[in-house]
Backbone as JSON, one array per atom type, in Angstrom:
{
  "sequence": "NHLFNVDEDKPPLPKQTAELFHHLTAMILYLGKRTRPDLQTAISFLSTRVKEPTDDDWKKLGRAIRYLPVTKELPLTLEATNDGVI",
  "N": [[113.53, 103.81, 118.42], [112.09, 106.57, 117.17], [109.77, 107.27, 114.56], [109.82, 109.91, 113.44], [112.19, 111.01, 114.35], [115.26, 112.32, 113.42], [118.59, 111.83, 112.87], [120.92, 113.91, 112.09], [123.63, 113.62, 112.03], [124.34, 111.15, 111.2], [125.93, 109.13, 108.72], [125.26, 109.12, 105.15], [123.54, 106.49, 103.33], [125.26, 103.99, 101.32], [125.56, 104.51, 97.75], [124.26, 102.53, 96.08], [122.56, 101.22, 97.92], [121.07, 103.38, 98.74], [119.71, 103.95, 96.39], [118.12, 101.66, 96.22], [116.62, 102.04, 98.53], [115.16, 104.3, 97.73], [113.69, 103.2, 95.58], [112.18, 101.14, 96.89], [110.73, 102.71, 98.7], [109.18, 104.18, 96.92], [107.63, 102.1, 95.85], [106.15, 101.28, 98.1], [104.85, 103.62, 98.61], [103.13, 103.72, 96.44], [101.49, 101.5, 97.07], [100.39, 102.47, 99.47], [98.93, 104.69, 98.59], [97.02, 103.45, 96.98], [95.91, 101.14, 98.23], [96.51, 100.86, 100.97], [95.94, 102.88, 103.24], [96.75, 103.07, 105.86], [99.45, 103.13, 105.88], [100.28, 105.64, 105.18], [101.3, 107.77, 106.88], [103.88, 106.88, 107.73], [105.12, 106.38, 105.23], [104.91, 108.84, 103.98], [106.67, 110.35, 105.52], [109.09, 108.88, 105.11], [109.4, 109.33, 102.42], [110.36, 111.88, 102.36], [112.95, 111.49, 102.92], [114.38, 110.33, 100.88], [116.32, 111.61, 99.39], [118.78, 111.69, 100.75], [119.18, 109.18, 102.39], [119.71, 107.54, 105.57], [121.2, 104.96, 107.66], [119.4, 104.7, 109.78], [117.02, 105.51, 108.53], [116.78, 103.46, 106.7], [116.28, 101.32, 108.42], [113.8, 102.12, 109.4], [112.27, 101.98, 107.08], [112.42, 99.24, 106.68], [110.94, 98.39, 108.88], [108.4, 99.32, 108.15], [107.97, 97.72, 105.9], [107.96, 95.16, 107.05], [105.63, 95.39, 108.48], [103.58, 95.09, 106.63], [102.86, 92.24, 105.83], [101.96, 91.32, 108.29], [99.67, 92.7, 108.83], [97.92, 92.31, 106.74], [95.43, 91.06, 106.71], [93.76, 92.69, 108.12], [90.79, 94.56, 108.15], [89.74, 97.43, 106.25], [87.95, 99.96, 107.56], [85.4, 102.15, 106.98], [83.5, 104.81, 108.14], [80.59, 106.85, 108.29], [79.42, 110.05, 109.4], [76.29, 111.31, 110.67], [75.91, 113.44, 109.03], [76.97, 112.65, 106.69], [79.69, 112.71, 106.41], [82.77, 111.21, 105.88]],
  "CA": [[113.78, 104.89, 117.48], [110.82, 107.12, 116.71], [109.72, 107.5, 113.11], [110.14, 111.28, 113.02], [113.51, 111.43, 114.82], [116.28, 112.29, 112.38], [119.93, 112.12, 113.36], [121.63, 114.53, 110.96], [125.05, 113.28, 112.1], [124.55, 109.82, 110.6], [126.37, 109.19, 107.32], [124.27, 108.61, 104.2], [123.71, 105.12, 102.84], [126.0, 103.88, 100.05], [124.74, 104.87, 96.59], [123.41, 101.42, 95.63], [121.54, 101.0, 98.94], [120.2, 104.56, 98.7], [118.82, 103.77, 95.23], [117.15, 100.64, 96.61], [115.73, 102.73, 99.47], [114.26, 105.14, 96.93], [112.81, 102.3, 94.84], [111.23, 100.5, 97.81], [109.84, 103.75, 99.21], [108.22, 104.47, 95.85], [106.71, 100.97, 95.75], [105.22, 101.31, 99.23], [104.02, 104.81, 98.41], [102.08, 103.28, 95.52], [100.56, 100.69, 97.87], [99.69, 103.33, 100.42], [97.97, 105.53, 97.88], [95.99, 102.66, 96.33], [95.21, 100.11, 99.03], [96.89, 100.8, 102.38], [96.05, 104.22, 103.82], [97.4, 102.98, 107.17], [100.89, 103.34, 105.68], [100.53, 106.99, 104.69], [102.16, 108.58, 107.74], [105.26, 106.41, 107.65], [105.65, 106.55, 103.88], [105.06, 110.29, 103.72], [107.93, 110.76, 106.15], [110.22, 108.25, 104.43], [109.54, 109.99, 101.12], [111.17, 113.1, 102.53], [114.32, 111.08, 103.22], [115.0, 109.6, 99.75], [117.46, 112.34, 98.82], [120.01, 111.29, 101.45], [118.78, 108.3, 103.49], [120.73, 107.01, 106.47], [120.91, 103.62, 108.17], [118.16, 104.8, 110.55], [115.91, 105.55, 107.58], [116.7, 102.1, 106.16], [115.61, 100.51, 109.45], [112.39, 102.54, 109.44], [111.65, 101.4, 105.9], [112.28, 97.81, 106.97], [109.82, 98.24, 109.82], [107.17, 99.49, 107.37], [107.82, 96.54, 105.05], [107.58, 94.03, 107.91], [104.25, 95.65, 108.92], [102.64, 94.69, 105.58], [102.25, 90.91, 105.91], [101.34, 91.12, 109.6], [98.39, 93.41, 108.88], [97.2, 92.19, 105.47], [94.07, 90.58, 106.92], [92.96, 93.68, 108.82], [89.89, 95.25, 107.22], [89.67, 98.88, 106.23], [86.59, 100.31, 107.93], [85.03, 103.55, 106.79], [82.21, 105.14, 108.74], [80.13, 108.21, 108.01], [78.59, 110.67, 110.41], [74.92, 111.56, 110.2], [75.99, 114.46, 107.98], [77.53, 112.05, 105.5], [81.14, 112.92, 106.36], [83.5, 109.96, 106.12]],
  "C": [[112.45, 105.37, 116.9], [110.88, 107.46, 115.23], [110.22, 108.88, 112.71], [111.47, 111.8, 113.56], [114.52, 111.27, 113.69], [117.61, 112.69, 113.0], [120.75, 112.62, 112.18], [123.12, 114.19, 110.94], [125.36, 111.91, 111.49], [125.02, 109.97, 109.15], [125.29, 108.65, 106.39], [124.57, 107.16, 103.81], [124.6, 105.12, 101.6], [125.04, 104.07, 98.87], [123.78, 103.75, 96.17], [122.28, 101.16, 96.64], [120.57, 102.17, 98.96], [119.23, 104.47, 97.52], [117.75, 102.72, 95.52], [116.14, 101.23, 97.6], [114.7, 103.55, 98.71], [113.24, 104.27, 96.2], [111.76, 101.68, 95.75], [110.26, 101.51, 98.4], [108.78, 104.09, 98.18], [107.19, 103.35, 95.72], [105.68, 101.01, 96.89], [104.33, 102.55, 99.16], [102.86, 104.47, 97.49], [101.03, 102.46, 96.27], [99.72, 101.55, 98.8], [98.63, 104.19, 99.77], [96.79, 104.72, 97.37], [95.19, 101.8, 97.31], [95.48, 100.15, 100.53], [97.06, 102.19, 102.98], [96.69, 104.22, 105.21], [98.91, 103.21, 107.06], [101.25, 104.8, 105.42], [101.48, 107.81, 105.57], [103.62, 108.17, 107.62], [105.86, 106.67, 106.28], [105.81, 108.02, 103.52], [106.36, 110.79, 104.32], [109.12, 110.18, 105.4], [110.45, 108.86, 103.05], [110.36, 111.26, 101.21], [112.64, 112.76, 102.73], [115.03, 110.42, 102.04], [116.21, 110.32, 99.17], [118.78, 111.9, 99.45], [119.65, 110.41, 102.65], [119.97, 107.81, 104.3], [120.34, 105.59, 106.88], [119.63, 103.64, 109.01], [116.94, 104.8, 109.64], [115.69, 104.15, 106.97], [115.97, 101.19, 107.14], [114.13, 100.86, 109.54], [111.63, 101.99, 108.24], [111.43, 99.91, 106.1], [111.12, 97.54, 107.9], [108.49, 98.37, 109.07], [106.92, 98.27, 106.48], [107.38, 95.33, 105.87], [106.14, 94.17, 108.42], [103.23, 95.11, 107.91], [102.05, 93.29, 105.75], [101.53, 90.65, 107.24], [99.92, 91.69, 109.64], [97.54, 93.22, 107.63], [95.76, 91.72, 105.63], [93.18, 91.59, 107.66], [92.06, 94.43, 107.84], [90.03, 96.76, 107.33], [88.21, 99.23, 106.5], [86.38, 101.8, 107.76], [83.64, 103.76, 107.39], [81.87, 106.58, 108.41], [79.33, 108.74, 109.18], [77.18, 110.86, 109.84], [74.89, 112.59, 109.09], [76.57, 113.91, 106.68], [79.03, 112.24, 105.35], [81.83, 111.61, 106.72], [84.72, 110.24, 106.95]]
}
């Protein structure tokens, strides 16, 4: 299941699960903005789905959460060109 594929025919999550989806997405958005720019693409997309998330969106969020501990030791490397562009 590709991150950007959206099946509009899927029913929305139950209200309580949808609220948890929103909360967890906000938490990971905070992480992505502060310390994990590698999460930005996935979280930016999931942020567009908080209004009416589906089971597919829930699975995608779970995949992003499972990615965190597996990659926590990877360094963030920034390089600049000769012109000073990062």
